[in-house]
Tab-separated table of N, CA and C in Angstrom:
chain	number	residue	atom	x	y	z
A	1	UNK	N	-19.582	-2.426	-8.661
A	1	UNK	CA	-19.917	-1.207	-7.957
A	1	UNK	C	-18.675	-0.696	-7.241
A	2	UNK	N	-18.472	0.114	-6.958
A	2	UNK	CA	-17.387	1.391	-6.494
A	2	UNK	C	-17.439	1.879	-5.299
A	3	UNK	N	-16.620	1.927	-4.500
A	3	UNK	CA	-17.017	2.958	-3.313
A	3	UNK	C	-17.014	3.892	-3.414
A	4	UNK	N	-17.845	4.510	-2.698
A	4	UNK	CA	-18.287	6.086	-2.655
A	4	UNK	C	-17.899	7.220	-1.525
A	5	UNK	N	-17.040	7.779	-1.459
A	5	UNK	CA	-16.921	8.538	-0.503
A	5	UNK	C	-17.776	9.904	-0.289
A	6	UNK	N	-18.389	9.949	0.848
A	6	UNK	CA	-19.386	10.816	0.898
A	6	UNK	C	-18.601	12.214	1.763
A	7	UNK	N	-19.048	13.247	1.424
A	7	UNK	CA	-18.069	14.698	2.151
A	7	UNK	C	-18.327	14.731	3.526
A	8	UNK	N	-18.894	13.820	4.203
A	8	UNK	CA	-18.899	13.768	5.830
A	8	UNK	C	-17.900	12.324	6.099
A	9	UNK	N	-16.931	12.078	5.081
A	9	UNK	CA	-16.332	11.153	5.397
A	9	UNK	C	-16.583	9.522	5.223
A	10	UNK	N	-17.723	9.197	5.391
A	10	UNK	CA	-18.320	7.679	5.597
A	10	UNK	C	-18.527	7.618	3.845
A	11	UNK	N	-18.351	6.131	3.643
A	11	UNK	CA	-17.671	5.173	2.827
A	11	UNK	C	-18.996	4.480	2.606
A	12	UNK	N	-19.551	4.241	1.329
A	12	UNK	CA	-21.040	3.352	0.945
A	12	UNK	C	-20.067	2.411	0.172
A	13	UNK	N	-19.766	1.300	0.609
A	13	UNK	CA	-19.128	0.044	0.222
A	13	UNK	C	-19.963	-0.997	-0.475
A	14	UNK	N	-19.584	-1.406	-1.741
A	14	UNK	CA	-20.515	-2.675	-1.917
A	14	UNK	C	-20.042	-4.033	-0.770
A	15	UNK	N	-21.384	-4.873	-0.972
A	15	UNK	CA	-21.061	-6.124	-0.083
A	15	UNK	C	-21.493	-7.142	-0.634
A	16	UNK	N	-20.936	-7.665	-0.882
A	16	UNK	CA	-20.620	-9.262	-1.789
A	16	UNK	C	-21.899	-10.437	-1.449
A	17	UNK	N	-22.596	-10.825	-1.738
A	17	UNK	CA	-23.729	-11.755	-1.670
A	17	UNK	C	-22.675	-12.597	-1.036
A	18	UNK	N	-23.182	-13.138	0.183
A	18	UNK	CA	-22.610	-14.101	0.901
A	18	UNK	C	-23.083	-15.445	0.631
A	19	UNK	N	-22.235	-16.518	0.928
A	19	UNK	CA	-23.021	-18.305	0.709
A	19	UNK	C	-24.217	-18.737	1.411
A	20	UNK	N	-24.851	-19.315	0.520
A	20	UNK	CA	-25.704	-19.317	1.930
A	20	UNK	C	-26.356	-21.560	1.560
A	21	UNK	N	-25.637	-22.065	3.048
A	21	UNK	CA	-25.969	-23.430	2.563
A	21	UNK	C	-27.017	-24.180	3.425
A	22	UNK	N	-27.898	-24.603	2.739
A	22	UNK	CA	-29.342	-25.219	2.940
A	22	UNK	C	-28.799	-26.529	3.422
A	23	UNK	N	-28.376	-27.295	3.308
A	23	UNK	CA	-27.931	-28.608	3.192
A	23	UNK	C	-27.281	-29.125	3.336
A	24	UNK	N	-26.609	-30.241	3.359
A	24	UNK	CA	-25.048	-30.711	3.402
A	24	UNK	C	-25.554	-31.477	1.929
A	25	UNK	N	-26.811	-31.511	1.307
A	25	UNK	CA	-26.556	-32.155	-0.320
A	25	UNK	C	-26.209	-31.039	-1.483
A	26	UNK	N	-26.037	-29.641	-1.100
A	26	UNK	CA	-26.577	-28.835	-1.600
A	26	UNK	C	-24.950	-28.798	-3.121
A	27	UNK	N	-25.341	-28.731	-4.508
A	27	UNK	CA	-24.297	-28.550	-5.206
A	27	UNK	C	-23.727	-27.249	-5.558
A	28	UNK	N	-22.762	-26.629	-5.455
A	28	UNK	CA	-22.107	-25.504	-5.736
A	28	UNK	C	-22.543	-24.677	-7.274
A	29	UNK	N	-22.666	-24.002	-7.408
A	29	UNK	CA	-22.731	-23.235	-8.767
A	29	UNK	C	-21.407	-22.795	-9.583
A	30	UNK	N	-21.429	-22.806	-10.608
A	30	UNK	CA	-19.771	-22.609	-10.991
A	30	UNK	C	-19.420	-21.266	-11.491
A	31	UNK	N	-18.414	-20.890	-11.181
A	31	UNK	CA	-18.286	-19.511	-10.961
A	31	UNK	C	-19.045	-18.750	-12.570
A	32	UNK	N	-19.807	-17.637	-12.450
A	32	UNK	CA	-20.536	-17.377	-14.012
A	32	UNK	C	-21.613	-17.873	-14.118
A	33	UNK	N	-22.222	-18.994	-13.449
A	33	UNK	CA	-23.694	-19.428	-13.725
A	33	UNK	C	-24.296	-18.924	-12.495
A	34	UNK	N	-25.558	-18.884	-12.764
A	34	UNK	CA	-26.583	-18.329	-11.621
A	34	UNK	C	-27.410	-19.257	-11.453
A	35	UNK	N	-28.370	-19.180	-10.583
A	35	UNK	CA	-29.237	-20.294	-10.122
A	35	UNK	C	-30.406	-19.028	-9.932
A	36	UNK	N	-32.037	-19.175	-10.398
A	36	UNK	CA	-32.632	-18.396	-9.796
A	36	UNK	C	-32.495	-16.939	-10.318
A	37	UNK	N	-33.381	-16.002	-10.003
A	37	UNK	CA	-33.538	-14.703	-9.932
A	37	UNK	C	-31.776	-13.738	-9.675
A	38	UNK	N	-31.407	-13.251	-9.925
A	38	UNK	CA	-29.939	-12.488	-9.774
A	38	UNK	C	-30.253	-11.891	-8.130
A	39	UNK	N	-29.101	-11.762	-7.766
A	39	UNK	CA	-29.184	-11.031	-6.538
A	39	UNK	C	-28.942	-9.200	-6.514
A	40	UNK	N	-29.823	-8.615	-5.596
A	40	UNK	CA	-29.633	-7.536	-5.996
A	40	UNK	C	-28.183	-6.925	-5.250
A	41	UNK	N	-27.851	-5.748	-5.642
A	41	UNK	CA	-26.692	-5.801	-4.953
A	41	UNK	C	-26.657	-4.902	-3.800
A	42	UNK	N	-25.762	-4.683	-2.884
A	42	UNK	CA	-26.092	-4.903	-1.648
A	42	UNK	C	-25.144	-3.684	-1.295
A	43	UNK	N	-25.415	-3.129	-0.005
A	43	UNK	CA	-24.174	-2.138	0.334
A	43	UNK	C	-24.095	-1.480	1.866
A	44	UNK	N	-22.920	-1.315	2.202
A	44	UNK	CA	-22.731	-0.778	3.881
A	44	UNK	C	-22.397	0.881	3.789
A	45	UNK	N	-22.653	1.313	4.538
A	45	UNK	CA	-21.969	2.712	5.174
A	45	UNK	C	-21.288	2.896	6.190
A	46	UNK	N	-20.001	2.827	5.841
A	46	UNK	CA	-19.235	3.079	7.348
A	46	UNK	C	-18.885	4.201	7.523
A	47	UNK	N	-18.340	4.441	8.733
A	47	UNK	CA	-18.200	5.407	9.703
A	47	UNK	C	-16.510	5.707	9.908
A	48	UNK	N	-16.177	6.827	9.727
A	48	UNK	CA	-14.894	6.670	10.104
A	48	UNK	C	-14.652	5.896	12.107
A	49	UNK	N	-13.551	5.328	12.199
A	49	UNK	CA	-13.662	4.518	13.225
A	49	UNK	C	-14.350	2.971	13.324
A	50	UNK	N	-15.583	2.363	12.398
A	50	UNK	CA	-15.911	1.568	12.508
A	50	UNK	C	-14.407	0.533	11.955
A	51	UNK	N	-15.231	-1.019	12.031
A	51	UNK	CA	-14.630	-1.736	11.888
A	51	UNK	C	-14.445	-1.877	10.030
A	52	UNK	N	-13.143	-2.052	9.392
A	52	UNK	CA	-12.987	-1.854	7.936
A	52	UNK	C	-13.013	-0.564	7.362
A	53	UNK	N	-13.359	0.466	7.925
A	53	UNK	CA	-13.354	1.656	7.258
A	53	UNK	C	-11.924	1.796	6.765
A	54	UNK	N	-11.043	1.487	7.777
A	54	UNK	CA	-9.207	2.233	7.000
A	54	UNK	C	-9.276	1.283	6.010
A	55	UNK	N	-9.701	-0.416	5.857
A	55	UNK	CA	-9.347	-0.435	4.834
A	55	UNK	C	-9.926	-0.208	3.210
A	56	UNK	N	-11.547	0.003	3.780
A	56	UNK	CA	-12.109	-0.003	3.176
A	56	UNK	C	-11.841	1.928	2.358
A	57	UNK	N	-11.105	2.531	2.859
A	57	UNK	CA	-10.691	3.807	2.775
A	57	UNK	C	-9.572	3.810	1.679
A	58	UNK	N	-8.782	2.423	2.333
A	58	UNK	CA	-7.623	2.528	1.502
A	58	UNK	C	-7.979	1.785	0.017
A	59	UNK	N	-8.880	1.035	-0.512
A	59	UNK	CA	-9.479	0.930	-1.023
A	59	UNK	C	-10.286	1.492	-2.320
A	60	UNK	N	-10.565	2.712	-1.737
A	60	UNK	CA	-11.511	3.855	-2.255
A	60	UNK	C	-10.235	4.471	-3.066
A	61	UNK	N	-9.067	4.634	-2.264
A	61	UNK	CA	-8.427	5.204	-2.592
A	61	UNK	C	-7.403	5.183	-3.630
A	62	UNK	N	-6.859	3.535	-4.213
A	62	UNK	CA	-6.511	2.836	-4.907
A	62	UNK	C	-7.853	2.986	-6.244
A	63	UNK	N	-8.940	3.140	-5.812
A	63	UNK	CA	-9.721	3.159	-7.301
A	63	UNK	C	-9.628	4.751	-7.824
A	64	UNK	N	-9.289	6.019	-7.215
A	64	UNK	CA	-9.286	7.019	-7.605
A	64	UNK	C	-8.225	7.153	-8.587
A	65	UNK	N	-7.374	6.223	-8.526
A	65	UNK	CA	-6.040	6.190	-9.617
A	65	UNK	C	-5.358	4.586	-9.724
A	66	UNK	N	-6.248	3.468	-10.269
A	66	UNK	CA	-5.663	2.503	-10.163
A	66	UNK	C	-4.202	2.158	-10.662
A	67	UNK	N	-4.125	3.050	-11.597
A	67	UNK	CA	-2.637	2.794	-12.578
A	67	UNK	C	-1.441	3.119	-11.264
A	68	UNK	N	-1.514	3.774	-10.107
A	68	UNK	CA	-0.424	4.241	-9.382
A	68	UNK	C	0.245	3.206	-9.282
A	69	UNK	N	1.666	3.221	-9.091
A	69	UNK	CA	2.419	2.279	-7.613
A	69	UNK	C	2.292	2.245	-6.431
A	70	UNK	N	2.422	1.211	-6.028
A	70	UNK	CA	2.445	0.946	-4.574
A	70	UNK	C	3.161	2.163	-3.715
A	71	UNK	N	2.020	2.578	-2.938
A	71	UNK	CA	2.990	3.240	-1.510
A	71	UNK	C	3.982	2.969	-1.381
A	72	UNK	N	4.770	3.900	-1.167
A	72	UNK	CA	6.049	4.137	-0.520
A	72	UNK	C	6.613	5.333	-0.001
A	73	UNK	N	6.786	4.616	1.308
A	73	UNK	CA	6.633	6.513	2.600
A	73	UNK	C	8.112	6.708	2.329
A	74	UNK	N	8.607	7.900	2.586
A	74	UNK	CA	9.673	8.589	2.440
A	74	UNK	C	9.963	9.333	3.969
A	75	UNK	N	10.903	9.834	4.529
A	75	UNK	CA	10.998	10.026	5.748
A	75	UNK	C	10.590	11.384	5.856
A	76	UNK	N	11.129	12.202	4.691
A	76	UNK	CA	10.555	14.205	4.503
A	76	UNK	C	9.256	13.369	4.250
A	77	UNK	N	8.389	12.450	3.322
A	77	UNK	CA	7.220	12.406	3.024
A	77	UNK	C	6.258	12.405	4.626
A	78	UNK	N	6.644	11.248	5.168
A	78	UNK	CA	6.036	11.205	6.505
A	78	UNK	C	6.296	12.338	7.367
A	79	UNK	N	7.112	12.976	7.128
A	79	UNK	CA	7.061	14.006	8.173
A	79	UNK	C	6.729	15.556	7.838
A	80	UNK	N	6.438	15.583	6.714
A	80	UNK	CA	5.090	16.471	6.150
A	80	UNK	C	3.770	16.124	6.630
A	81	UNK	N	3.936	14.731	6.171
A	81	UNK	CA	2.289	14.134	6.323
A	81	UNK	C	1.832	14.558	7.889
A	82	UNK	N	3.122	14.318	9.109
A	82	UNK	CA	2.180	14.077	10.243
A	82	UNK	C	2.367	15.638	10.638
A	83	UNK	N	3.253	16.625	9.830
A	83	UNK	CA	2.733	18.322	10.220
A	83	UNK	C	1.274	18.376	9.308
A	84	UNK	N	0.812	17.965	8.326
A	84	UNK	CA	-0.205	18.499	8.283
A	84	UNK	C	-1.187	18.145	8.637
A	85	UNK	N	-1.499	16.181	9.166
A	85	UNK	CA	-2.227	15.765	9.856
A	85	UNK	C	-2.559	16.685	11.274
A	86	UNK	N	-1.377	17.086	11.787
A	86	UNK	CA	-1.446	17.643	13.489
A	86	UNK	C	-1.675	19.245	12.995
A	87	UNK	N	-1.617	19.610	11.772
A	87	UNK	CA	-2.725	21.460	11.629
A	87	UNK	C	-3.743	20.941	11.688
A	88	UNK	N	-4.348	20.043	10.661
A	88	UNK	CA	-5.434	20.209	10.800
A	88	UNK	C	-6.199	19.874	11.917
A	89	UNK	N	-5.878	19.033	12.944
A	89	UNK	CA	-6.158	18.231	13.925
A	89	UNK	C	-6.375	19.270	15.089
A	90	UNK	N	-5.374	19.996	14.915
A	90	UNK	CA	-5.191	21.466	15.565
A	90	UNK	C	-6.324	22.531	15.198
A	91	UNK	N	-6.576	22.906	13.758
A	91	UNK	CA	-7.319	24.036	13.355
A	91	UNK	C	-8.462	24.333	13.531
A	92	UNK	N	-8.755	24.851	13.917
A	92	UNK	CA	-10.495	25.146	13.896
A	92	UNK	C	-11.151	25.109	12.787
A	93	UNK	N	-10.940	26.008	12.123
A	93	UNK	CA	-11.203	25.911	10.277
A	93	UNK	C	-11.213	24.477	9.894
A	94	UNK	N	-10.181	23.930	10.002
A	94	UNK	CA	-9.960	22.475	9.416
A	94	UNK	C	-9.962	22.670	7.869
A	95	UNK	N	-9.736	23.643	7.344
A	95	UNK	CA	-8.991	23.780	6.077
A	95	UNK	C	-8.580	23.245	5.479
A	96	UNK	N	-8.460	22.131	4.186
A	96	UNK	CA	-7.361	20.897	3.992
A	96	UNK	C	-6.697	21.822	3.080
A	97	UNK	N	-6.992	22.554	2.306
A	97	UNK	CA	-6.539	22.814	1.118
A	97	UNK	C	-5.047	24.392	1.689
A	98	UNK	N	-5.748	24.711	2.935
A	98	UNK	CA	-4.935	25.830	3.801
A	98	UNK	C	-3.494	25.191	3.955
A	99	UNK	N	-3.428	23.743	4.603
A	99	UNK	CA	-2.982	22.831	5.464
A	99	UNK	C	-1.830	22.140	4.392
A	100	UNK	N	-2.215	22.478	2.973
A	100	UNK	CA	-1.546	21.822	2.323
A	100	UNK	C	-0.474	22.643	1.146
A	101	UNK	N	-0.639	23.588	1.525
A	101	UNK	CA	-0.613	25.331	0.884
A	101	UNK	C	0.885	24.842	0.645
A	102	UNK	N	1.662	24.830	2.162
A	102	UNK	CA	3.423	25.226	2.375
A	102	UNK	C	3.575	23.568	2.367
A	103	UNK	N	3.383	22.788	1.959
A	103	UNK	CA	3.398	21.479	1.823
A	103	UNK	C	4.726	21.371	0.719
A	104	UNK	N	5.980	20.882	0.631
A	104	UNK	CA	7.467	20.932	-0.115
A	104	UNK	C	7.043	19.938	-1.368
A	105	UNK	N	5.968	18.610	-0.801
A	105	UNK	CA	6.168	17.621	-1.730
A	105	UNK	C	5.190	16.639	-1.202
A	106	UNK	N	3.904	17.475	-2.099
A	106	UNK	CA	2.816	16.614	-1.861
A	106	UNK	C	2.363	15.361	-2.093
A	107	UNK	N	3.000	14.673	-3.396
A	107	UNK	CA	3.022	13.094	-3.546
A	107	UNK	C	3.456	12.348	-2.453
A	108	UNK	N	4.502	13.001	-1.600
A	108	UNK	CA	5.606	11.845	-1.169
A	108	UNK	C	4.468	11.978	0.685
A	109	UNK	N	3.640	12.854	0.545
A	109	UNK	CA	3.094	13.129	1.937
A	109	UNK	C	1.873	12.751	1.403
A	110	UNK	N	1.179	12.692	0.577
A	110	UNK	CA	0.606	11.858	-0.005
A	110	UNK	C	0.201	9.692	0.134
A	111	UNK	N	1.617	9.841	-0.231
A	111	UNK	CA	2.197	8.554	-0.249
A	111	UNK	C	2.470	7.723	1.378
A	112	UNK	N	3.069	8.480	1.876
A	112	UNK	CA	2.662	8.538	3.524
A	112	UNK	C	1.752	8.289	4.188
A	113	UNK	N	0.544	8.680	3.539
A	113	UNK	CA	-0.545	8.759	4.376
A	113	UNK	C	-1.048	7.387	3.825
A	114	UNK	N	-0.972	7.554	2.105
A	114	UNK	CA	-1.346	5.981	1.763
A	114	UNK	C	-1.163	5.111	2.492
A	115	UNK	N	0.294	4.305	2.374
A	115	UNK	CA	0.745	3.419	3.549
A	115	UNK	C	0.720	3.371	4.925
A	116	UNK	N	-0.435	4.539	5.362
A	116	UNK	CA	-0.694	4.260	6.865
A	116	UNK	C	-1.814	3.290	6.881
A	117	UNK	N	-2.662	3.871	5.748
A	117	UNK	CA	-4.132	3.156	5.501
A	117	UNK	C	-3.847	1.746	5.208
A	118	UNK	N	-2.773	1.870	3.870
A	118	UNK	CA	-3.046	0.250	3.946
A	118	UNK	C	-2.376	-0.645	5.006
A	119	UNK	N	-1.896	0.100	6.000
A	119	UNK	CA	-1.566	-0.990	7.222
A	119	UNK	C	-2.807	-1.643	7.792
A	120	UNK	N	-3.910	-0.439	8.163
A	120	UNK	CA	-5.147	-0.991	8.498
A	120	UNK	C	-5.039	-0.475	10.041
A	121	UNK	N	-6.217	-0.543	10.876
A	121	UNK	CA	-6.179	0.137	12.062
A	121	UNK	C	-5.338	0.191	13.065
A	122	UNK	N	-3.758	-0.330	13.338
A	122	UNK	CA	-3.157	-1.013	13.884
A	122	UNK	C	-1.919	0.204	13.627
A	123	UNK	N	-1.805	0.536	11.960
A	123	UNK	CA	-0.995	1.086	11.695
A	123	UNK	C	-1.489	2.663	11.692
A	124	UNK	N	-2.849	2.999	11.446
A	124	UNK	CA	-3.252	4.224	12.195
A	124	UNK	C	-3.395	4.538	13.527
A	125	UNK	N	-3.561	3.791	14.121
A	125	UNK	CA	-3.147	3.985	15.838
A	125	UNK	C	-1.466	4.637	16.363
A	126	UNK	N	-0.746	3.571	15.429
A	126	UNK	CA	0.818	3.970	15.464
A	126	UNK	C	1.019	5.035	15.259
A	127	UNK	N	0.483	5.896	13.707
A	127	UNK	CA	1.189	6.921	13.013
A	127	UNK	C	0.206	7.797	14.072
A	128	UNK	N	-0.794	8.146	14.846
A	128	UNK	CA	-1.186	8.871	15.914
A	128	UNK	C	-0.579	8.998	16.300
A	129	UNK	N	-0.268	7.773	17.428
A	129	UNK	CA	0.967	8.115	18.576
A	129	UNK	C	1.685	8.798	17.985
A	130	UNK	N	3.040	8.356	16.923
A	130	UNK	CA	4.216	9.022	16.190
A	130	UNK	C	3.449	10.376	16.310
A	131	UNK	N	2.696	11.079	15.781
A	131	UNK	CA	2.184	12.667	15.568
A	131	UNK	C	2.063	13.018	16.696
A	132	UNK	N	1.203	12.647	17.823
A	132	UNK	CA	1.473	13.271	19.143
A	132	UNK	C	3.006	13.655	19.647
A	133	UNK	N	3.835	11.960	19.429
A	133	UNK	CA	5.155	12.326	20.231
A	133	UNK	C	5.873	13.390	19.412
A	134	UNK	N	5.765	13.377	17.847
A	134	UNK	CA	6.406	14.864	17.505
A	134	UNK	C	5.748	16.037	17.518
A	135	UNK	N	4.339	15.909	17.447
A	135	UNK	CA	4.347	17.278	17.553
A	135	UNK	C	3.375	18.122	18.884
A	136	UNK	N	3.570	16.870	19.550
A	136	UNK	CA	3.205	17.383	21.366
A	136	UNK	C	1.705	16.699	21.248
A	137	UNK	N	0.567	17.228	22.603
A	137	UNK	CA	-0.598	16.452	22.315
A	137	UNK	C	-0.660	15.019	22.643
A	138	UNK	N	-1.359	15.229	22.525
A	138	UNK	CA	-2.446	13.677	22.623
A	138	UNK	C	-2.524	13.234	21.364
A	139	UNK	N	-2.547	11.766	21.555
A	139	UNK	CA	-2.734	11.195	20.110
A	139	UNK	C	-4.305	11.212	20.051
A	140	UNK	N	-4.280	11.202	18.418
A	140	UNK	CA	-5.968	11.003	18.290
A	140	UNK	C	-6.675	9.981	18.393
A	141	UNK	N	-7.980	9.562	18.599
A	141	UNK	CA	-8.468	8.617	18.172
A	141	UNK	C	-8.118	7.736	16.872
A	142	UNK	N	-8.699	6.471	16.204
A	142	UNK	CA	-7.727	6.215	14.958
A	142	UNK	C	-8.905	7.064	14.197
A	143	UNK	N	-10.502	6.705	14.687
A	143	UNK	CA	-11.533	7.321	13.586
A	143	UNK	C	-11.000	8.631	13.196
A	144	UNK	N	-10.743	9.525	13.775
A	144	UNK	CA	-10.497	11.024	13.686
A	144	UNK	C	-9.381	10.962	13.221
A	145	UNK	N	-8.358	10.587	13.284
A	145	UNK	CA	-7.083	9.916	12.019
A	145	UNK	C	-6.862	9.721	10.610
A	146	UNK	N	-7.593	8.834	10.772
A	146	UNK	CA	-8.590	8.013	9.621
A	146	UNK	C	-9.186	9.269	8.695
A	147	UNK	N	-10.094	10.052	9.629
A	147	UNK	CA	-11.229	10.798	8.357
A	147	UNK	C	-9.930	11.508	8.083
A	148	UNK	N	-8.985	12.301	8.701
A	148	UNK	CA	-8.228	13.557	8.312
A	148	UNK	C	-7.238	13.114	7.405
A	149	UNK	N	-6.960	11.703	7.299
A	149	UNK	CA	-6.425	11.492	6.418
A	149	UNK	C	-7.027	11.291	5.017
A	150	UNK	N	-8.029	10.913	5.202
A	150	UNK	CA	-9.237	10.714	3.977
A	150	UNK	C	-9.147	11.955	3.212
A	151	UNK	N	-9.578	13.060	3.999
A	151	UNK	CA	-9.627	14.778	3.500
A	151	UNK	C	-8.516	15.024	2.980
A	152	UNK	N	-7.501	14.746	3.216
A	152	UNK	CA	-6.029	15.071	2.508
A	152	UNK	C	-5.662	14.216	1.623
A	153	UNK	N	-6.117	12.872	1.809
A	153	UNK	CA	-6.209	12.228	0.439
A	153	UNK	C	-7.075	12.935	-0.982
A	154	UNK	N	-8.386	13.151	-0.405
A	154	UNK	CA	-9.009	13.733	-1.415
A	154	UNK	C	-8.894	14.559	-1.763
A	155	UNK	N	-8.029	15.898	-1.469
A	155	UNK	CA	-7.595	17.025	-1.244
A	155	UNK	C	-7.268	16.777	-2.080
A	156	UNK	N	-5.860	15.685	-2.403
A	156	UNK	CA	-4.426	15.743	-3.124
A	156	UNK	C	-5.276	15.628	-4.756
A	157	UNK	N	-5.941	14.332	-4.089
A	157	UNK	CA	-6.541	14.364	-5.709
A	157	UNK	C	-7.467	14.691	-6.544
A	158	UNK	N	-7.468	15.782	-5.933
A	158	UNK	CA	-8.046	16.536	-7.297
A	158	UNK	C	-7.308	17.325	-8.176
């Protein structure tokens, strides 16, 4: 199963049948055999801001084009990325597709935003701050980070 990104942002993640041990006699199953009835399969909805969403974002995002390479931010890339993070953050409209119009080099701001996600919440907190201190403001929350980067991810790829 696949994650799903839904247009309000939040993420329907599958979730892995967890162990579950009866016993200390109990024997392991080997990977491919089943024991019993199949399990059905299982799934979360997160929230931008919850716990796993960035990575579970970054994630989503790696299956929209598995063949890519690995992230790699560029310094014009990141500093596209955090002018158009701080329009939209700014805009009322919230426009992604407006936001991305005068954009020089959308892969590489693209790519930017990738490698914020796969840092994981730690590294979206950072690239906030960084966007406040350049482009004035308050940094954002990471959730509100997080989704606007999601939107410009999905933006790009289509």
């Amino acid at each position: 199963m696949e994650i799903i990104r839904n247009t309000d942002g939040s993420l329907l993640i599958p979730v892995p049948e967890g162990r579950h041990h009866d016993g200390e006699d109990e024997v392991e199953t080997p990977i491919g055999e089943s024991v019993g009835a199949p399990a059905a399969a299982t799934t979360r909805l997160l929230h931008p801001g919850e716990g796993g969403y960035s990575e579970a974002l970054a994630e989503w995002d790696l299956q929209q084009n598995p063949d890519r390479a690995p992230a790699v931010s560029t310094a014009s890339g990141r500093e596209e990325a955090m002018n158009i993070v701080h329009a939209l953050a700014e805009s009322p409209d919230h426009d992604v597709a407006v936001a991305l119009k005068d954009v020089r080099d959308s892969e590489a701001s693209g790519e930017a935003l990738r490698l914020v996600l796969i840092g994981g919440n730690h590294s979206v907190e950072a690239f906030s701050q960084e966007v406040a201190d350049a482009e004035g403001g308050e940094p954002l929350p990471a959730h509100k980070m997080t989704k606007i980067i999601g939107e410009v991810l999905a933006e790009l790829d289509k």
